[in-house]
C-alpha positions as a printed NumPy array, in Angstrom:
array([[  0.124,   0.074,  -0.034],
       [  2.687,   2.707,   0.776],
       [  4.63 ,   1.531,  -2.335],
       [  1.341,   2.572,  -4.318],
       [  1.2  ,   6.027,  -2.715],
       [  4.519,   6.728,  -3.456],
       [  3.77 ,   5.883,  -7.374],
       [  0.597,   7.803,  -7.14 ],
       [  2.967,  10.951,  -5.678],
       [  5.632,   9.991,  -8.147],
       [  2.85 ,  10.549, -10.982],
       [  1.035,  13.219,  -9.244],
       [  4.524,  15.375,  -9.397],
       [  5.268,  14.099, -12.801],
       [  1.966,  15.573, -14.419],
       [  2.623,  18.852, -12.28 ],
       [  5.943,  19.285, -14.11 ],
       [  4.552,  18.388, -17.46 ],
       [  1.822,  20.998, -17.202],
       [  3.885,  23.744, -15.722],
       [  3.9  ,  26.483, -17.907],
       [  7.503,  26.572, -20.321],
       [  9.802,  29.103, -20.114],
       [  9.53 ,  31.858, -22.748],
       [ 12.67 ,  31.21 , -25.368],
       [ 15.415,  33.718, -26.224],
       [ 17.043,  32.736, -29.614],
       [ 20.674,  32.843, -30.174],
       [ 21.627,  33.793, -34.056],
       [ 25.357,  33.452, -34.854],
       [ 25.988,  35.974, -37.428],
       [ 28.987,  34.513, -39.509],
       [ 31.546,  32.07 , -38.164],
       [ 31.564,  32.083, -34.193],
       [ 33.384,  29.899, -31.903],
       [ 31.052,  27.302, -30.496],
       [ 32.685,  27.516, -26.821],
       [ 32.148,  31.112, -27.006],
       [ 28.065,  30.844, -27.806],
       [ 27.935,  27.822, -24.973],
       [ 28.987,  30.693, -22.536],
       [ 26.49 ,  32.742, -23.74 ],
       [ 23.792,  30.401, -23.675],
       [ 24.773,  29.506, -20.428],
       [ 25.201,  33.314, -18.993],
       [ 21.71 ,  34.487, -20.368],
       [ 20.233,  31.315, -18.538],
       [ 21.879,  31.947, -15.419],
       [ 20.758,  35.722, -15.195],
       [ 16.932,  35.476, -16.595],
       [ 14.364,  33.242, -16.426],
       [ 14.397,  32.082, -19.862],
       [ 15.236,  28.887, -22.15 ],
       [ 17.799,  29.619, -24.909],
       [ 17.969,  28.442, -28.351],
       [ 20.982,  28.163, -30.995],
       [ 19.855,  28.714, -34.029],
       [ 22.108,  27.682, -37.313],
       [ 24.855,  30.152, -38.222],
       [ 24.027,  32.63 , -41.018],
       [ 25.945,  35.07 , -42.813],
       [ 25.744,  38.944, -41.721],
       [ 23.386,  40.939, -44.143],
       [ 25.241,  42.748, -46.719],
       [ 22.723,  45.263, -46.315],
       [ 24.251,  46.311, -42.739],
       [ 28.258,  46.691, -44.238],
       [ 29.736,  49.835, -44.036],
       [ 32.594,  49.832, -46.379],
       [ 34.598,  53.211, -45.282],
       [ 35.318,  51.441, -41.734],
       [ 35.234,  47.375, -42.654],
       [ 32.487,  46.828, -40.303],
       [ 28.435,  46.484, -39.606],
       [ 26.26 ,  48.942, -38.55 ],
       [ 24.547,  47.652, -35.51 ],
       [ 20.969,  49.583, -36.336],
       [ 20.638,  47.516, -39.565],
       [ 21.5  ,  44.345, -37.817],
       [ 18.815,  44.488, -35.383],
       [ 16.282,  45.39 , -38.357],
       [ 17.589,  42.051, -39.987],
       [ 17.101,  40.012, -36.631],
       [ 13.917,  41.213, -35.928],
       [ 12.743,  40.596, -39.213],
       [ 13.965,  37.312, -40.083],
       [ 13.624,  35.416, -36.697],
       [ 10.717,  33.122, -35.986],
       [  8.117,  35.223, -33.709],
       [  7.934,  32.478, -31.305],
       [ 11.308,  33.736, -29.564],
       [ 10.445,  36.546, -27.177],
       [ 14.186,  37.728, -27.64 ],
       [ 17.091,  37.269, -30.64 ],
       [ 20.427,  38.032, -29.851],
       [ 22.772,  38.468, -32.685],
       [ 26.309,  37.309, -31.797],
       [ 29.291,  38.077, -34.457],
       [ 33.342,  38.1  , -34.444],
       [ 33.054,  41.216, -36.788],
       [ 33.269,  44.811, -35.625],
       [ 30.287,  46.833, -35.304],
       [ 29.167,  50.317, -34.975],
       [ 26.372,  53.033, -34.713],
       [ 26.156,  56.652, -34.612],
       [ 26.707,  58.54 , -31.189],
       [ 25.733,  62.38 , -31.167],
       [ 27.496,  64.083, -33.854],
       [ 29.751,  60.837, -34.335],
       [ 28.294,  59.272, -37.67 ],
       [ 30.182,  55.811, -37.038],
       [ 30.879,  54.972, -33.121],
       [ 32.627,  51.131, -32.721],
       [ 30.758,  49.479, -30.071],
       [ 30.528,  46.575, -27.727],
       [ 26.724,  46.12 , -28.622],
       [ 24.009,  47.316, -28.869],
       [ 20.173,  46.836, -28.127],
       [ 16.619,  47.859, -28.552],
       [ 15.303,  49.519, -25.823],
       [ 11.74 ,  47.618, -24.77 ],
       [ 12.169,  45.781, -27.979],
       [ 13.08 ,  42.408, -29.427],
       [ 16.567,  42.22 , -30.895],
       [ 19.99 ,  43.   , -29.853],
       [ 24.013,  42.425, -31.104],
       [ 27.02 ,  41.788, -29.461],
       [ 30.138,  41.836, -31.114],
       [ 33.511,  40.077, -29.999],
       [ 35.823,  42.467, -32.1  ],
       [ 36.562,  44.796, -28.952],
       [ 36.649,  42.411, -26.048],
       [ 39.565,  40.925, -26.031],
       [ 41.503,  44.535, -25.534],
       [ 44.262,  44.47 , -23.466],
       [ 45.191,  41.028, -24.759],
       [ 42.793,  39.626, -22.283],
       [ 42.726,  35.313, -21.3  ],
       [ 40.256,  33.64 , -22.266],
       [ 38.125,  33.631, -18.963],
       [ 38.185,  37.244, -18.731],
       [ 37.185,  37.371, -22.317],
       [ 34.392,  35.095, -21.842],
       [ 32.974,  37.004, -18.683],
       [ 33.137,  40.219, -20.708],
       [ 31.37 ,  38.784, -23.153],
       [ 28.322,  37.443, -21.073],
       [ 28.201,  40.504, -19.193],
       [ 27.716,  42.761, -22.528],
       [ 25.487,  40.254, -23.893],
       [ 23.382,  40.446, -20.79 ],
       [ 23.284,  44.04 , -20.525],
       [ 22.319,  44.714, -24.254],
       [ 19.611,  41.924, -23.596],
       [ 18.621,  43.956, -20.414],
       [ 17.781,  46.546, -22.594],
       [ 15.581,  44.593, -24.624],
       [ 13.664,  43.845, -21.66 ],
       [ 13.184,  47.506, -21.061],
       [ 16.1  ,  48.298, -18.742],
       [ 17.891,  51.763, -19.352],
       [ 21.564,  52.461, -18.373],
       [ 22.001,  52.987, -14.546],
       [ 24.053,  55.254, -12.563],
       [ 24.636,  52.516,  -9.912],
       [ 28.258,  51.445,  -9.491],
       [ 28.568,  47.615, -10.291],
       [ 25.568,  47.238, -12.088],
       [ 25.304,  45.131, -14.988],
       [ 23.17 ,  47.755, -16.781],
       [ 26.033,  50.643, -16.036],
       [ 26.814,  52.469, -19.312],
       [ 30.508,  51.299, -20.643],
       [ 31.067,  54.63 , -22.482],
       [ 33.295,  52.288, -24.736],
       [ 35.489,  51.694, -22.09 ],
       [ 36.413,  47.941, -21.417],
       [ 37.432,  48.669, -17.866],
       [ 33.498,  49.591, -17.119],
       [ 32.642,  46.062, -18.132],
       [ 35.386,  44.512, -15.943],
       [ 34.396,  46.755, -13.256],
       [ 30.714,  45.556, -13.332],
       [ 29.205,  42.786, -11.473],
       [ 27.574,  40.864, -13.611],
       [ 24.433,  41.208, -11.535],
       [ 21.529,  44.062, -11.305],
       [ 21.374,  46.475,  -8.155],
       [ 18.428,  46.384,  -6.534],
       [ 16.08 ,  48.882,  -8.844],
       [ 17.154,  47.072, -11.885],
       [ 16.246,  43.544, -10.458],
       [ 12.533,  44.46 ,  -9.567],
       [ 12.062,  45.307, -13.703],
       [ 13.542,  42.242, -14.851],
       [ 12.409,  38.164, -15.151],
       [ 15.526,  37.318, -12.659],
       [ 16.234,  33.459, -12.694],
       [ 15.372,  31.737,  -9.461]])
């Protein structure tokens, strides 16, 4: 009788797990050739911070329409447009990942090189590894930077703007790798209250 009760309890737990609401899914879209180990670190980093599942899509080339010949790099806004347009709507967010240099316009600067860009309150963001090995960074330092920058840009898509709190992962790096290194990888209490954190 005790064995039957345990079986029944196990069945109830299995049914509860099967009927639990699935986590929303974020897509990682490699743009061009990206190292599998870098993709894996990004995937684990997103899952560690956000209450989402993460699916890695098949590699695809960077869109030619985003290429900026004068500086041999890609315009981040155009990459966001392409990711938004071409990614299946079942994904709540899509993260573009590339080794190529990317840029945006900033104030009166037409072409400003950046680590990444995220659409505030939107669905897409993009991160480049191009500048993240500054200072001859070791692999662990590089991978930590990559996850920090990616989670920062993903934070923008969840509606988080830049944060003035020292150490918050949503600090504005201002193009400085030292700021990225000084961040804690975690949100301050104010930002944490506005984002879907992993348990």
